[in-house]
Amino acid sequence: MTSGRICLVVAALLALAACATNIAGRKQLMLVSEQSAIAQSKQAYVQTMSKLDSEGKLVTDPKLVNRINTITGRLVAQAIKYRPETAQWEWSVRVIDDPKTVNAWCMAGGRMAIYTGLIQKLDATDDELAQVMGHEISHALLNHTAERMSMAMAAQLGAIATGVATESSANMVGAAALAQLGLLLPNSRASEAEADRVGIEIAAKAGYDPHAAVTLWQKMAKAGGKGPPQFLSTHPSPANRQQALAALVPQMMPYYEQKGPRPIYAMSAAPGAAAGQKATLK
């Protein structure tokens, strides 16, 4: 069989293997299950937190911890409304003492972290921190971790098929590079746009001002200077981000202006905490 035919067969098998539609309505290639992504993320999270704890880099200051728990707790309560099954996730958050790092993340399964550098260097308000964490939570809700893992697997399979057909290691490397450029980069942009859209809505419904999404990226741009913060390394330019988010603000204001208490999920700081904690009204 020629290399072209092998590649066509691999592409067809990948297309038929698994396709899912996320809550944003976009179809995703899913060769890796969400449960597998969650399991691997949990293992990585526990190992990372254990190491940071041994190095004394996990913040224990009650005021800051409570601030982050409150913000993320309100966001998680809204996230669960988007995907009720995520109430069973082991939602948790830790603050990492690293003044130089401007970053935050949420793994598959709801395990989060935010760095003191982001809080301090941006002098971030609660509304702005809610935009950051809402965006990161949205990546988990939209199953982006499993999608990235699936695309990496697809790239590897394509490279292997091409290399086997031509008996060329150079072709295998080239195919992997082409797969990364052709699949991963476009999807990354789509993923970021999705997370922005869902994140600003979650934050607004949790009672955080959507205008903060714009001011956040203004601060990010200033913090970047000659080199972008780590948080921006995998994100589109702040200018493009500001424009897209500013256009969403009018749609989000009714959610933000709703009266009444906002539910809050009782966050846990423990890496392996049990799931199923109930949301309470604040």
mmCIF file of C-alpha atoms in Angstrom:
data_model
loop_
_atom_site.group_PDB
_atom_site.id
_atom_site.type_symbol
_atom_site.label_atom_id
_atom_site.label_comp_id
_atom_site.label_asym_id
_atom_site.label_seq_id
_atom_site.Cartn_x
_atom_site.Cartn_y
_atom_site.Cartn_z
ATOM 1 C CA MET A 1 0.000 0.000 0.000
ATOM 2 C CA THR A 2 1.351 3.439 -0.903
ATOM 3 C CA SER A 3 2.067 6.087 1.712
ATOM 4 C CA GLY A 4 -0.794 8.195 0.362
ATOM 5 C CA ARG A 5 -3.281 5.392 0.766
ATOM 6 C CA ILE A 6 -2.042 4.588 4.251
ATOM 7 C CA CYS A 7 -2.460 8.222 5.277
ATOM 8 C CA LEU A 8 -5.980 8.272 3.826
ATOM 9 C CA VAL A 9 -6.855 5.108 5.734
ATOM 10 C CA VAL A 10 -5.456 6.544 8.970
ATOM 11 C CA ALA A 11 -7.364 9.796 8.425
ATOM 12 C CA ALA A 12 -10.589 7.897 7.762
ATOM 13 C CA LEU A 13 -10.139 5.745 10.851
ATOM 14 C CA LEU A 14 -9.474 8.809 12.983
ATOM 15 C CA ALA A 15 -12.560 10.542 11.614
ATOM 16 C CA LEU A 16 -14.705 7.505 12.391
ATOM 17 C CA ALA A 17 -13.047 6.611 15.676
ATOM 18 C CA ALA A 18 -14.521 9.247 17.917
ATOM 19 C CA CYS A 19 -16.223 12.580 17.478
ATOM 20 C CA ALA A 20 -17.943 14.534 20.222
ATOM 21 C CA THR A 21 -19.702 17.893 20.425
ATOM 22 C CA ASN A 22 -18.847 20.083 23.405
ATOM 23 C CA ILE A 23 -21.136 22.514 25.228
ATOM 24 C CA ALA A 24 -20.081 25.293 22.837
ATOM 25 C CA GLY A 25 -21.441 23.272 19.923
ATOM 26 C CA ARG A 26 -18.083 22.506 18.303
ATOM 27 C CA LYS A 27 -17.191 18.995 17.191
ATOM 28 C CA GLN A 28 -14.023 17.586 18.718
ATOM 29 C CA LEU A 29 -11.790 14.671 17.827
ATOM 30 C CA MET A 30 -11.857 12.359 20.848
ATOM 31 C CA LEU A 31 -9.441 9.451 20.787
ATOM 32 C CA VAL A 32 -8.842 9.900 24.520
ATOM 33 C CA SER A 33 -11.796 9.756 26.899
ATOM 34 C CA GLU A 34 -12.494 12.536 29.355
ATOM 35 C CA GLN A 35 -12.180 10.051 32.218
ATOM 36 C CA SER A 36 -8.709 9.089 31.038
ATOM 37 C CA ALA A 37 -7.718 12.753 30.844
ATOM 38 C CA ILE A 38 -9.103 13.328 34.343
ATOM 39 C CA ALA A 39 -7.225 10.342 35.771
ATOM 40 C CA GLN A 40 -3.922 11.429 34.253
ATOM 41 C CA SER A 41 -4.502 15.030 35.325
ATOM 42 C CA LYS A 42 -5.195 13.946 38.893
ATOM 43 C CA GLN A 43 -1.951 12.006 39.052
ATOM 44 C CA ALA A 44 0.014 14.971 37.723
ATOM 45 C CA TYR A 45 -1.773 17.380 40.071
ATOM 46 C CA VAL A 46 -1.134 15.336 43.203
ATOM 47 C CA GLN A 47 2.542 14.936 42.310
ATOM 48 C CA THR A 48 2.923 18.639 41.556
ATOM 49 C CA MET A 49 1.216 19.763 44.745
ATOM 50 C CA SER A 50 3.195 17.304 46.850
ATOM 51 C CA LYS A 51 6.443 18.703 45.468
ATOM 52 C CA LEU A 52 5.351 22.315 45.950
ATOM 53 C CA ASP A 53 4.208 21.545 49.487
ATOM 54 C CA SER A 54 7.579 20.005 50.357
ATOM 55 C CA GLU A 55 9.248 23.155 49.018
ATOM 56 C CA GLY A 56 6.981 25.408 51.083
ATOM 57 C CA LYS A 57 5.504 27.037 47.973
ATOM 58 C CA LEU A 58 1.812 26.550 48.740
ATOM 59 C CA VAL A 59 0.213 29.652 50.218
ATOM 60 C CA THR A 60 -1.490 29.156 53.585
ATOM 61 C CA ASP A 61 -2.353 32.787 54.361
ATOM 62 C CA PRO A 62 -6.036 32.535 55.420
ATOM 63 C CA LYS A 63 -7.040 35.866 53.880
ATOM 64 C CA LEU A 64 -5.651 35.105 50.420
ATOM 65 C CA VAL A 65 -6.766 31.470 50.464
ATOM 66 C CA ASN A 66 -10.296 32.495 51.442
ATOM 67 C CA ARG A 67 -10.342 35.141 48.712
ATOM 68 C CA ILE A 68 -9.418 32.621 46.013
ATOM 69 C CA ASN A 69 -11.736 29.946 47.433
ATOM 70 C CA THR A 70 -14.652 32.385 47.364
ATOM 71 C CA ILE A 71 -14.022 33.478 43.781
ATOM 72 C CA THR A 72 -13.510 29.963 42.441
ATOM 73 C CA GLY A 73 -16.363 28.608 44.561
ATOM 74 C CA ARG A 74 -18.827 30.991 42.947
ATOM 75 C CA LEU A 75 -17.486 30.135 39.503
ATOM 76 C CA VAL A 76 -17.670 26.391 40.109
ATOM 77 C CA ALA A 77 -21.294 26.686 41.230
ATOM 78 C CA GLN A 78 -22.093 28.155 37.809
ATOM 79 C CA ALA A 79 -19.876 25.652 36.002
ATOM 80 C CA ILE A 80 -21.893 22.816 37.508
ATOM 81 C CA LYS A 81 -25.051 24.399 36.102
ATOM 82 C CA TYR A 82 -23.449 24.213 32.653
ATOM 83 C CA ARG A 83 -22.521 20.568 33.105
ATOM 84 C CA PRO A 84 -24.361 19.000 36.074
ATOM 85 C CA GLU A 85 -22.230 15.845 35.938
ATOM 86 C CA THR A 86 -19.206 17.918 36.955
ATOM 87 C CA ALA A 87 -20.651 18.116 40.468
ATOM 88 C CA GLN A 88 -18.865 14.786 40.896
ATOM 89 C CA TRP A 89 -15.493 16.253 39.968
ATOM 90 C CA GLU A 90 -12.902 16.773 42.698
ATOM 91 C CA TRP A 91 -12.939 20.564 42.472
ATOM 92 C CA SER A 92 -10.030 22.100 44.370
ATOM 93 C CA VAL A 93 -7.736 25.109 44.148
ATOM 94 C CA ARG A 94 -4.311 26.002 45.482
ATOM 95 C CA VAL A 95 -2.393 29.270 45.490
ATOM 96 C CA ILE A 96 1.252 28.818 44.490
ATOM 97 C CA ASP A 97 3.802 31.191 46.002
ATOM 98 C CA ASP A 98 5.738 32.264 42.919
ATOM 99 C CA PRO A 99 5.915 36.066 42.538
ATOM 100 C CA LYS A 100 7.597 35.829 39.123
ATOM 101 C CA THR A 101 5.007 33.656 37.419
ATOM 102 C CA VAL A 102 1.877 35.244 35.945
ATOM 103 C CA ASN A 103 -0.217 32.160 35.341
ATOM 104 C CA ALA A 104 -3.215 30.058 36.390
ATOM 105 C CA TRP A 105 -4.704 26.772 35.205
ATOM 106 C CA CYS A 106 -7.477 24.242 35.644
ATOM 107 C CA MET A 107 -6.865 20.597 34.823
ATOM 108 C CA ALA A 108 -9.397 18.100 33.560
ATOM 109 C CA GLY A 109 -11.540 17.151 36.529
ATOM 110 C CA GLY A 110 -11.514 20.599 38.151
ATOM 111 C CA ARG A 111 -8.143 20.803 39.915
ATOM 112 C CA MET A 112 -6.898 24.389 39.805
ATOM 113 C CA ALA A 113 -3.972 26.576 40.734
ATOM 114 C CA ILE A 114 -3.169 30.270 40.568
ATOM 115 C CA TYR A 115 0.231 31.893 41.069
ATOM 116 C CA THR A 116 0.872 34.834 43.374
ATOM 117 C CA GLY A 117 2.688 36.526 40.498
ATOM 118 C CA LEU A 118 -0.578 36.910 38.608
ATOM 119 C CA ILE A 119 -2.357 38.340 41.635
ATOM 120 C CA GLN A 120 0.438 40.713 42.625
ATOM 121 C CA LYS A 121 1.907 41.861 39.305
ATOM 122 C CA LEU A 122 -1.494 42.648 37.848
ATOM 123 C CA ASP A 123 -2.847 44.014 41.134
ATOM 124 C CA ALA A 124 -5.898 42.022 40.069
ATOM 125 C CA THR A 125 -9.347 42.788 41.445
ATOM 126 C CA ASP A 126 -11.756 39.999 42.377
ATOM 127 C CA ASP A 127 -13.635 40.642 39.128
ATOM 128 C CA GLU A 128 -10.426 40.256 37.116
ATOM 129 C CA LEU A 129 -9.373 37.106 38.952
ATOM 130 C CA ALA A 130 -12.827 35.704 38.228
ATOM 131 C CA GLN A 131 -12.216 36.264 34.511
ATOM 132 C CA VAL A 132 -8.905 34.396 34.693
ATOM 133 C CA MET A 133 -10.272 31.447 36.627
ATOM 134 C CA GLY A 134 -13.544 31.411 34.683
ATOM 135 C CA HIS A 135 -11.523 31.067 31.493
ATOM 136 C CA GLU A 136 -9.429 28.227 32.934
ATOM 137 C CA ILE A 137 -12.468 26.408 34.344
ATOM 138 C CA SER A 138 -14.076 26.660 30.918
ATOM 139 C CA HIS A 139 -11.190 24.747 29.361
ATOM 140 C CA ALA A 140 -12.077 21.857 31.680
ATOM 141 C CA LEU A 141 -15.812 22.146 31.009
ATOM 142 C CA LEU A 142 -15.182 22.113 27.261
ATOM 143 C CA ASN A 143 -13.018 18.992 27.537
ATOM 144 C CA HIS A 144 -10.021 20.677 25.964
ATOM 145 C CA THR A 145 -7.479 18.501 27.789
ATOM 146 C CA ALA A 146 -8.795 15.271 26.275
ATOM 147 C CA GLU A 147 -9.020 17.017 22.910
ATOM 148 C CA ARG A 148 -5.370 18.098 23.025
ATOM 149 C CA MET A 149 -4.343 14.595 24.045
ATOM 150 C CA SER A 150 -6.408 13.167 21.180
ATOM 151 C CA MET A 151 -4.795 15.489 18.654
ATOM 152 C CA ALA A 152 -1.343 14.565 19.905
ATOM 153 C CA MET A 153 -2.253 10.905 19.480
ATOM 154 C CA ALA A 154 -3.587 11.558 15.975
ATOM 155 C CA ALA A 155 -0.372 13.361 15.040
ATOM 156 C CA GLN A 156 1.686 10.441 16.305
ATOM 157 C CA LEU A 157 -0.408 7.919 14.390
ATOM 158 C CA GLY A 158 -0.107 9.951 11.202
ATOM 159 C CA ALA A 159 3.656 10.252 11.603
ATOM 160 C CA ILE A 160 4.021 6.536 12.253
ATOM 161 C CA ALA A 161 1.889 5.624 9.228
ATOM 162 C CA THR A 162 3.888 7.886 6.930
ATOM 163 C CA GLY A 163 7.196 6.654 8.297
ATOM 164 C CA VAL A 164 6.238 3.002 7.961
ATOM 165 C CA ALA A 165 5.031 3.451 4.379
ATOM 166 C CA THR A 166 8.203 5.229 3.260
ATOM 167 C CA GLU A 167 10.608 3.591 5.712
ATOM 168 C CA SER A 168 11.883 7.076 6.474
ATOM 169 C CA SER A 169 12.439 8.485 9.943
ATOM 170 C CA ALA A 170 12.706 11.956 8.387
ATOM 171 C CA ASN A 171 9.200 11.606 6.974
ATOM 172 C CA MET A 172 7.960 10.551 10.394
ATOM 173 C CA VAL A 173 9.387 13.703 11.947
ATOM 174 C CA GLY A 174 8.060 15.867 9.117
ATOM 175 C CA ALA A 175 4.597 14.359 9.341
ATOM 176 C CA ALA A 176 4.502 15.020 13.063
ATOM 177 C CA ALA A 177 5.452 18.658 12.497
ATOM 178 C CA LEU A 178 2.837 19.108 9.769
ATOM 179 C CA ALA A 179 0.196 17.468 11.921
ATOM 180 C CA GLN A 180 1.005 19.823 14.759
ATOM 181 C CA LEU A 181 0.766 22.888 12.531
ATOM 182 C CA GLY A 182 -2.334 21.699 10.689
ATOM 183 C CA LEU A 183 -4.320 20.412 13.647
ATOM 184 C CA LEU A 184 -3.092 21.762 16.958
ATOM 185 C CA LEU A 185 -2.680 25.461 16.170
ATOM 186 C CA PRO A 186 -6.131 26.071 14.634
ATOM 187 C CA ASN A 187 -7.816 24.113 17.392
ATOM 188 C CA SER A 188 -5.878 25.998 20.025
ATOM 189 C CA ARG A 189 -7.306 29.254 18.722
ATOM 190 C CA ALA A 190 -10.800 27.773 18.648
ATOM 191 C CA SER A 191 -10.361 26.461 22.179
ATOM 192 C CA GLU A 192 -9.239 29.830 23.514
ATOM 193 C CA ALA A 193 -12.185 31.600 21.895
ATOM 194 C CA GLU A 194 -14.569 29.037 23.392
ATOM 195 C CA ALA A 195 -13.041 29.381 26.845
ATOM 196 C CA ASP A 196 -13.290 33.175 26.611
ATOM 197 C CA ARG A 197 -16.962 32.997 25.657
ATOM 198 C CA VAL A 198 -17.976 30.481 28.314
ATOM 199 C CA GLY A 199 -15.667 31.958 30.940
ATOM 200 C CA ILE A 200 -17.019 35.503 30.780
ATOM 201 C CA GLU A 201 -20.565 34.144 31.020
ATOM 202 C CA ILE A 202 -19.772 31.944 34.018
ATOM 203 C CA ALA A 203 -18.132 34.908 35.742
ATOM 204 C CA ALA A 204 -21.086 37.206 35.011
ATOM 205 C CA LYS A 205 -23.567 34.652 36.352
ATOM 206 C CA ALA A 206 -21.382 34.289 39.441
ATOM 207 C CA GLY A 207 -21.737 38.032 40.049
ATOM 208 C CA TYR A 208 -18.481 39.343 38.573
ATOM 209 C CA ASP A 209 -18.386 42.404 36.307
ATOM 210 C CA PRO A 210 -17.792 41.380 32.666
ATOM 211 C CA HIS A 211 -16.000 44.688 32.015
ATOM 212 C CA ALA A 212 -13.152 43.181 34.041
ATOM 213 C CA ALA A 213 -12.413 40.820 31.149
ATOM 214 C CA VAL A 214 -11.267 43.841 29.149
ATOM 215 C CA THR A 215 -9.284 45.510 31.943
ATOM 216 C CA LEU A 216 -7.627 42.177 32.712
ATOM 217 C CA TRP A 217 -6.159 41.932 29.224
ATOM 218 C CA GLN A 218 -5.107 45.568 29.320
ATOM 219 C CA LYS A 219 -3.116 44.736 32.443
ATOM 220 C CA MET A 220 -1.769 41.579 30.823
ATOM 221 C CA ALA A 221 -0.467 43.612 27.891
ATOM 222 C CA LYS A 222 1.295 46.057 30.216
ATOM 223 C CA ALA A 223 2.742 43.247 32.330
ATOM 224 C CA GLY A 224 4.163 41.656 29.203
ATOM 225 C CA GLY A 225 6.624 44.421 28.384
ATOM 226 C CA LYS A 226 9.194 43.055 25.931
ATOM 227 C CA GLY A 227 8.220 39.462 26.658
ATOM 228 C CA PRO A 228 4.704 38.151 27.367
ATOM 229 C CA PRO A 229 3.800 36.618 30.743
ATOM 230 C CA GLN A 230 3.625 32.825 30.828
ATOM 231 C CA PHE A 231 -0.174 33.036 30.793
ATOM 232 C CA LEU A 232 0.000 34.684 27.359
ATOM 233 C CA SER A 233 2.401 32.184 25.817
ATOM 234 C CA THR A 234 -0.425 29.965 24.556
ATOM 235 C CA HIS A 235 -3.010 32.714 24.086
ATOM 236 C CA PRO A 236 -3.829 35.142 21.252
ATOM 237 C CA SER A 237 -2.591 38.727 21.522
ATOM 238 C CA PRO A 238 -4.124 40.866 24.299
ATOM 239 C CA ALA A 239 -5.354 43.416 21.724
ATOM 240 C CA ASN A 240 -7.388 40.808 19.854
ATOM 241 C CA ARG A 241 -8.614 39.407 23.142
ATOM 242 C CA GLN A 242 -9.800 42.795 24.365
ATOM 243 C CA GLN A 243 -11.802 43.445 21.201
ATOM 244 C CA ALA A 244 -13.523 40.072 21.242
ATOM 245 C CA LEU A 245 -14.350 40.248 24.943
ATOM 246 C CA ALA A 246 -15.518 43.872 24.755
ATOM 247 C CA ALA A 247 -18.045 42.790 22.128
ATOM 248 C CA LEU A 248 -19.410 40.191 24.556
ATOM 249 C CA VAL A 249 -19.818 42.561 27.518
ATOM 250 C CA PRO A 250 -23.297 43.920 26.580
ATOM 251 C CA GLN A 251 -24.636 40.355 26.288
ATOM 252 C CA MET A 252 -23.238 39.467 29.715
ATOM 253 C CA MET A 253 -24.468 42.488 31.673
ATOM 254 C CA PRO A 254 -27.989 41.098 32.301
ATOM 255 C CA TYR A 255 -26.436 38.049 33.992
ATOM 256 C CA TYR A 256 -24.204 40.254 36.122
ATOM 257 C CA GLU A 257 -27.057 42.592 37.097
ATOM 258 C CA GLN A 258 -29.369 39.831 38.292
ATOM 259 C CA LYS A 259 -30.437 40.391 41.878
ATOM 260 C CA GLY A 260 -30.279 37.879 44.681
ATOM 261 C CA PRO A 261 -27.589 35.750 46.328
ATOM 262 C CA ARG A 262 -25.099 33.837 44.218
ATOM 263 C CA PRO A 263 -24.465 30.168 45.012
ATOM 264 C CA ILE A 264 -20.971 29.199 46.125
ATOM 265 C CA TYR A 265 -19.373 25.773 45.987
ATOM 266 C CA ALA A 266 -17.435 24.748 49.102
ATOM 267 C CA MET A 267 -13.960 24.495 47.631
ATOM 268 C CA SER A 268 -11.350 22.122 48.978
ATOM 269 C CA ALA A 269 -7.633 22.832 49.067
ATOM 270 C CA ALA A 270 -6.699 19.165 49.332
ATOM 271 C CA PRO A 271 -5.345 17.655 46.077
ATOM 272 C CA GLY A 272 -7.302 14.435 46.484
ATOM 273 C CA ALA A 273 -10.391 15.756 48.224
ATOM 274 C CA ALA A 274 -13.662 13.903 47.909
ATOM 275 C CA ALA A 275 -16.163 15.176 45.366
ATOM 276 C CA GLY A 276 -19.819 16.004 45.783
ATOM 277 C CA GLN A 277 -19.660 19.018 48.088
ATOM 278 C CA LYS A 278 -22.893 20.967 47.860
ATOM 279 C CA ALA A 279 -23.196 24.562 46.783
ATOM 280 C CA THR A 280 -24.460 26.944 49.433
ATOM 281 C CA LEU A 281 -25.872 30.439 49.159
ATOM 282 C CA LYS A 282 -23.746 33.372 50.110
#
